[in-house]
XYZ file of C-alpha atoms in Angstrom:
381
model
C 0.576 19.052 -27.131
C -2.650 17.245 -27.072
C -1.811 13.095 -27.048
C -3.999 11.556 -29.594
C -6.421 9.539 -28.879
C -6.306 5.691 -28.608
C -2.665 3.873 -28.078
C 0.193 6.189 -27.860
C 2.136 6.456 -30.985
C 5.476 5.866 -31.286
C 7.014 9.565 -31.276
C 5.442 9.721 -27.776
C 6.735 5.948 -26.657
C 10.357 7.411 -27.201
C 9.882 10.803 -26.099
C 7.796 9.975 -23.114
C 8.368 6.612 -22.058
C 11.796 5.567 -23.079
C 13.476 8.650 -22.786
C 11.602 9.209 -19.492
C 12.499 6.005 -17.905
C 16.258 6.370 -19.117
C 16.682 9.762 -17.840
C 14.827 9.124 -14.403
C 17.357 6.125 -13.967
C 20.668 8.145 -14.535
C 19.194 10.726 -12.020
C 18.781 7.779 -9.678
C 21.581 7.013 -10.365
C 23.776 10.196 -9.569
C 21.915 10.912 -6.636
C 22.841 7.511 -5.295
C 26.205 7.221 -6.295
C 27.864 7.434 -2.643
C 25.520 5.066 -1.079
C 26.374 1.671 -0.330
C 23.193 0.603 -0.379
C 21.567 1.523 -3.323
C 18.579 -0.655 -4.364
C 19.489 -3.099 -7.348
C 16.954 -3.412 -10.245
C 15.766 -6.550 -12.165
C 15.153 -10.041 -11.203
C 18.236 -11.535 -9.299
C 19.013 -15.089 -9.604
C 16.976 -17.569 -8.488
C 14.215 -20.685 -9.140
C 11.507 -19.709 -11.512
C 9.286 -20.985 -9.344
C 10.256 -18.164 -6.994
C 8.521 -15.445 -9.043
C 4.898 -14.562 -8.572
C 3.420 -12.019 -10.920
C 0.056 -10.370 -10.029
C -2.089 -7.400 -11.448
C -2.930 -4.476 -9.324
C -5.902 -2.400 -8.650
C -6.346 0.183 -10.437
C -5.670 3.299 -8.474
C -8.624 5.840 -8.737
C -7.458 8.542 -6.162
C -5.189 11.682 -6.604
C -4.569 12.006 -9.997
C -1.166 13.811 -9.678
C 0.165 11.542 -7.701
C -1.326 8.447 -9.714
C 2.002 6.819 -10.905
C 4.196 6.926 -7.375
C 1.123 5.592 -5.683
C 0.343 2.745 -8.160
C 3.359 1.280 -7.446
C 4.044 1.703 -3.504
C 0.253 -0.064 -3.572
C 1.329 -2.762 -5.695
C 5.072 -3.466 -3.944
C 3.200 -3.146 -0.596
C 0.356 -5.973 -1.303
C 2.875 -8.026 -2.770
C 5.026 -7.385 0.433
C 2.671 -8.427 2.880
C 2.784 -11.835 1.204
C 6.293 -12.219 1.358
C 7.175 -11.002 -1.785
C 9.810 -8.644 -3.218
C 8.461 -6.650 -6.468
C 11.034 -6.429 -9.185
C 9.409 -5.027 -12.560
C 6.656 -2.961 -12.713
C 4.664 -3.165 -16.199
C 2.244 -0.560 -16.345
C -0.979 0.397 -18.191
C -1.845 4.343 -18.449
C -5.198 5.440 -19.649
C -5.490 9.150 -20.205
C -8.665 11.039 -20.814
C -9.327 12.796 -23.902
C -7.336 15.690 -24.051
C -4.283 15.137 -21.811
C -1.111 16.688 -22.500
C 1.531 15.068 -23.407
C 3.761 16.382 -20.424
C 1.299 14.954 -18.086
C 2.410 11.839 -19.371
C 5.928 12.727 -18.818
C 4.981 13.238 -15.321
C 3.224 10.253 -14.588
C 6.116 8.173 -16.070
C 8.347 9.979 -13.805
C 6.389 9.376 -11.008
C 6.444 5.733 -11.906
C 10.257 5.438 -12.566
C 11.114 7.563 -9.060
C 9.061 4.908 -7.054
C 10.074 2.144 -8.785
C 13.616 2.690 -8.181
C 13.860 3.674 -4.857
C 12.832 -0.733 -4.041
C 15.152 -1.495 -6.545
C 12.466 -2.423 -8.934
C 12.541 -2.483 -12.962
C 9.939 -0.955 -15.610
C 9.069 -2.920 -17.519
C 6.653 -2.755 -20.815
C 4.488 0.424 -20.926
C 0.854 0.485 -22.202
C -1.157 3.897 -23.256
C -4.189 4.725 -24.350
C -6.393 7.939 -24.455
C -9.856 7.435 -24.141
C -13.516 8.388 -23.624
C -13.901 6.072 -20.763
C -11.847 7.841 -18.125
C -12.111 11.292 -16.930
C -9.262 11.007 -14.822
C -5.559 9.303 -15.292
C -5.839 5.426 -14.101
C -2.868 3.457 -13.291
C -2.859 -0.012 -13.264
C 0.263 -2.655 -13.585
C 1.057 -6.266 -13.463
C 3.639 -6.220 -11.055
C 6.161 -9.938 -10.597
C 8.430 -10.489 -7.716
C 10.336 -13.480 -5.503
C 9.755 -14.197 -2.469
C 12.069 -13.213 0.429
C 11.616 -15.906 2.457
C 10.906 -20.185 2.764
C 8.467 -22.432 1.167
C 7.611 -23.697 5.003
C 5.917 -20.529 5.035
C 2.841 -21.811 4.189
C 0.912 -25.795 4.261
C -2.306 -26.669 3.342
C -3.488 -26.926 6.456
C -2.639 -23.556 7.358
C -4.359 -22.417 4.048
C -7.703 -24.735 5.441
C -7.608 -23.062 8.994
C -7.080 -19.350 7.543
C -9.828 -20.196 4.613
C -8.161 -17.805 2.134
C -6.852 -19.222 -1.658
C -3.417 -20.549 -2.385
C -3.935 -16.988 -4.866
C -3.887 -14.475 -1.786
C -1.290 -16.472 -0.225
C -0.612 -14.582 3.895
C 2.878 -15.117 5.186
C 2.882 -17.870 7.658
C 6.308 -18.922 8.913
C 5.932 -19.218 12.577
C 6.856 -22.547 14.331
C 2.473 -23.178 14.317
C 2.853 -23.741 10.600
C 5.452 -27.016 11.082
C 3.116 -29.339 11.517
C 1.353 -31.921 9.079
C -0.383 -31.184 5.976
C -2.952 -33.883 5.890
C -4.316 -34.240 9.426
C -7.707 -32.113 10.369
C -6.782 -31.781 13.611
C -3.763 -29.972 12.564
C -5.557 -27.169 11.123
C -7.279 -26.372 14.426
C -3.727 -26.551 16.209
C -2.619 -24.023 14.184
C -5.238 -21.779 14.813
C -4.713 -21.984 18.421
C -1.289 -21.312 17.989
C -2.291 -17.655 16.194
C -4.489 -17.210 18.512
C -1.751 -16.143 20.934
C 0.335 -13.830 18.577
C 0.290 -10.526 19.449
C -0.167 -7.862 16.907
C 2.333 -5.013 15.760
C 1.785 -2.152 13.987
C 4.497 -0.504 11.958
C 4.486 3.125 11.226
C 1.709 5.165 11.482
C -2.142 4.935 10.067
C -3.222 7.200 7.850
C -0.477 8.521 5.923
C -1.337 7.794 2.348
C -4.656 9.149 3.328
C -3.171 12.879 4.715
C -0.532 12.493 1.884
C -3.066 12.183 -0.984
C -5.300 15.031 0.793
C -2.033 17.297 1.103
C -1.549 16.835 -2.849
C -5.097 17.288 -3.463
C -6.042 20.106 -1.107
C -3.289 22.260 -0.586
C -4.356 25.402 -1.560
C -7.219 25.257 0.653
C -5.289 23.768 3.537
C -2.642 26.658 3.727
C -5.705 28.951 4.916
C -5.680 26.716 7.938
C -2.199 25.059 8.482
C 1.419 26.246 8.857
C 3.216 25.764 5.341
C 5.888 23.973 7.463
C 3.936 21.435 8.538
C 1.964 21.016 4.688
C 5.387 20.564 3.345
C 6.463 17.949 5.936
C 2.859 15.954 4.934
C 3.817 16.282 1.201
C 7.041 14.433 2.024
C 5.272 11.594 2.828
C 5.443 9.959 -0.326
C 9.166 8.867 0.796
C 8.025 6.726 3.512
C 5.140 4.863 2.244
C 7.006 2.087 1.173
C 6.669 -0.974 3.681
C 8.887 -3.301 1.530
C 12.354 -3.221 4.222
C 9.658 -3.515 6.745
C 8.281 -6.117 5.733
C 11.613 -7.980 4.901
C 12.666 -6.980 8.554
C 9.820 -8.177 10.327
C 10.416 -11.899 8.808
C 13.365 -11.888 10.988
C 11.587 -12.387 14.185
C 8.614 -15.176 14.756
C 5.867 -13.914 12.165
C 2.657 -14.857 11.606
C 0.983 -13.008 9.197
C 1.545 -9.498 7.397
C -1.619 -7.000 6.377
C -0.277 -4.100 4.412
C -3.800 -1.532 4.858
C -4.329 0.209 1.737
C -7.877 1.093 0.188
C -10.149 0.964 3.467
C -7.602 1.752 5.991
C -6.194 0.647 9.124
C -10.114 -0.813 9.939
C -9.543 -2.921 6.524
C -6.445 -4.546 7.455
C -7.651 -5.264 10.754
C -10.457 -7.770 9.015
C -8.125 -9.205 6.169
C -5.924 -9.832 9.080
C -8.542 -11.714 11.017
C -9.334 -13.481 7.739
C -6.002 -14.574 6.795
C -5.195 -15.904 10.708
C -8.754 -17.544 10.984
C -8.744 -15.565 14.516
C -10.311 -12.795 16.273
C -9.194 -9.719 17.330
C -8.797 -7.602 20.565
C -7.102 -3.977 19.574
C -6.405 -0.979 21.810
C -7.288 2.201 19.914
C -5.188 4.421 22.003
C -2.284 2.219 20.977
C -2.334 2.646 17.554
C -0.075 5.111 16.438
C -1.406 8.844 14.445
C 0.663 11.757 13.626
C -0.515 14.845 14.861
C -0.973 16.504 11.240
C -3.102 13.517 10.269
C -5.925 14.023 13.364
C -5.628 17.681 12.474
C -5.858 17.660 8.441
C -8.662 14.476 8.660
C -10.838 16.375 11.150
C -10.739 19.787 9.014
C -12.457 17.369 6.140
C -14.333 15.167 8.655
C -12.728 11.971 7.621
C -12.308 9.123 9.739
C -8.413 8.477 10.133
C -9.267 5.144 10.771
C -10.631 4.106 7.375
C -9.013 6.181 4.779
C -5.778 4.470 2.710
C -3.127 3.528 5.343
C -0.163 2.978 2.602
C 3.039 2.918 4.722
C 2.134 1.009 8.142
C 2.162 -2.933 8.175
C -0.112 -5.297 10.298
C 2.058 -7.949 11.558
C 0.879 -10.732 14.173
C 4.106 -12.195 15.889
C 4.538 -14.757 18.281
C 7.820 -12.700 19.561
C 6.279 -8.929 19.667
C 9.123 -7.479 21.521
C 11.947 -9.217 18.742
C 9.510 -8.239 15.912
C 9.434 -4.411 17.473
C 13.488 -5.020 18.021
C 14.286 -5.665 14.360
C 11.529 -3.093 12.857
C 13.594 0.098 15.309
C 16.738 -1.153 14.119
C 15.468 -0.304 10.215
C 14.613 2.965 11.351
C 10.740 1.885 11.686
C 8.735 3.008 14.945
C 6.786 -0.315 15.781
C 4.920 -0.713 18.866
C 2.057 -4.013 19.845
C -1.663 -2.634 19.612
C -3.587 -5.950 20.494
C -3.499 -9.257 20.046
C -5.102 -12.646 18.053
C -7.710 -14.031 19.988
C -9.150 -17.588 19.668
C -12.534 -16.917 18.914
C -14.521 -14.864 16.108
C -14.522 -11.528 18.082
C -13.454 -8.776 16.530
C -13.406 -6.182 19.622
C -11.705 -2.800 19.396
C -11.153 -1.026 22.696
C -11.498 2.636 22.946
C -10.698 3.289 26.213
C -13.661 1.907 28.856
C -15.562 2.199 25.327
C -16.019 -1.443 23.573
C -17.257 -2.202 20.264
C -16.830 -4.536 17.146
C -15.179 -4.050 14.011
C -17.932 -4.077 10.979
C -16.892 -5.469 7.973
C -14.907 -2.889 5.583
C -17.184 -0.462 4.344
C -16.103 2.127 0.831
C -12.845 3.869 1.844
C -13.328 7.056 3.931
C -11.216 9.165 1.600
C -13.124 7.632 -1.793
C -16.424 8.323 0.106
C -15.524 11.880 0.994
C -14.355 12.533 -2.892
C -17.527 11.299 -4.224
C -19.506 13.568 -1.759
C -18.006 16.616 -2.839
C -17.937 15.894 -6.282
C -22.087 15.529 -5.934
C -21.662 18.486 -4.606
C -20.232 20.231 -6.951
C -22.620 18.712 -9.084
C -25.749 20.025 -7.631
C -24.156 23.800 -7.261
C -23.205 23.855 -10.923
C -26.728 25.953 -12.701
C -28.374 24.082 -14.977
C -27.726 24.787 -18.832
């Protein structure tokens, strides 16, 4: 059935929604029954100052996968800062002539993530219009944070130039110093300077995930269904939010969680958010095999397509940071380093060259290519 257009009526709100959202939590539920460490949902006790709320992007690629990846984007950013998401309100606009079980689907989506970080749903928005000719997710997403208010001084927020609105983590001993002296600022950019920088998990993966879920049919011509099916699992490890919480364990400095732009992205917010430059090793930074394979059938750089489910961390104690990442089942491993000038070098090899600022998302540009394409083969009316 056909959803009518405008705001979703209230047949659909109890059908869809409501009845979505309860069943999708009992199945949770069941599934999870013998673990010990099932996620809890809602807010847990705590300051009201402690909880942040912010709106997120609204996410553009792969519409079948629109809800889960909505919210893994939204408890990722929000991660990064030092901040665990615990309701997820989100808006749904549907183009003319969506079915209602598409809904359904994307609510189930939504609910599936959602739960799996222990996070809530809350209100539900949706409308049908003219405007979109694609599902669009977008939410308002609150958390607390997961870790001290020392995190972060205004000094530090001077030195890093960023707003007390994009707030980076910054707990390492660099940030204990005094709020009101100039001098202090510059201290703590030294300090940075000689963190070292870990990546956890592996670049790309939202990227090859999305392409996976959007290609597949032509990709089986090409690839083993073994390994397609592996790549479509994905979606279960995008999450960076016990990463993230693991990390602040050890001496961090800052967190980048690489989403729209990729791993070449979060290598510039990172330098932002520090106030330092950057010296990377290329051949250090982690790829799976299926990722170089699948983004070099399309001709997509790796490097610069959505990097959901790896996390940009300079430490000031790489090997503890590493240490407490392996021990949450996380492959970490140091790729460079904070540097105390501007530079922004990325190493190749004996091949040297500079990091540009972040240009349109590989995997957005490649979408938009082939949808001109298709454009310009269709015969004119």
């Amino acid at each position: 059935m056909d959803l009518r257009y405008g705001s979703a009526d209230e047949n659909v709100q109890k059908r869809s929604i409501q009845d979505i959202i309860l069943h999708e939590r009992q199945r949770f539920e069941k599934e999870t029954l013998k673990n010990t460490e099932v996620p809890e949902c809602g807010f847990k006790s705590g300051r009201e100052s402690d909880f942040e709320s912010f709106e997120t992007e609204p996410f553009l690629l792969c519409p079948p996968r629109a809800g889960e990846l909505a919210v893994i984007s939204a408890v990722n950013r929000l991660a990064a800062r030092g901040i665990r998401a615990r309701v997820f309100s989100p808006v749904i606009l549907l183009p003319s002539g969506t079915q209602e079980d598409a809904l359904r689907e994307l609510m189930a989506q939504i609910c599936r993530a959602a739960f799996a970080d222990g996070i809530e749903t809350g209100e539900v928005s949706v409308r049908v219009t003219d405007a979109v000719t694609r599902p669009i997710v977008i939410g308002t997403v609150s958390g607390e944070k997961f870790i001290q208010d020392r995190w972060e001084s205004p000094a530090d927020r001077y030195a890093s130039d960023y707003s007390a609105n994009d707030r980076s983590v910054n707990n390492c001993p660099a940030s204990n110093h005094s709020a009101n002296n100039r001098s202090a600022s510059d201290h703590s950019a030294n300090d940075r300077s000689s963190c070292d920088i870990v990546l956890a998990g592996s670049v790309g993966m939202e990227g090859t995930y999305i392409l996976v879920s959007e290609q597949f049919e032509l990709l089986q011509k090409r690839f083993p269904m073994s390994i397609l099916m592996r790549m479509k699992g994905l979606g279960r490890e995008l999450s960076v939010l016990r990463a993230a919480e693991a990390a602040m364990s050890s001496s961090v400095s800052a967190m980048v969680s690489p989403g729209e732009g990729g791993f070449f992205a979060g290598l510039w917010e990172l330098s932002r958010k520090t106030g330092c430059g950057l010296d990377i090793d290329l051949q250090a930074v982690p790829l799976l095999q299926e990722t170089v394979e699948i983004t070099d059938f399309f001709g997509i750089n790796p490097y610069a397509m959505r990097s959901a489910g790896c996390l940009l961390i300079a430490s000031g104690n790489a090997e503890k940071t590493i240490l407490c990442l392996q021990e949450q089942g996380r492959t970490a491993v140091r790729i460079g380093k904070l540097t105390g000038n501007k530079e922004k070098i990325i190493r190749n090899g004996e091949e040297i060259r500079y990091l540009d600022r972040p240009q349109t998302d590989a995997l957005t540009q490649w979408c938009k290519d082939q949808e001109k394409g298709r454009r310009q083969d269709r015969p004119d009316p």
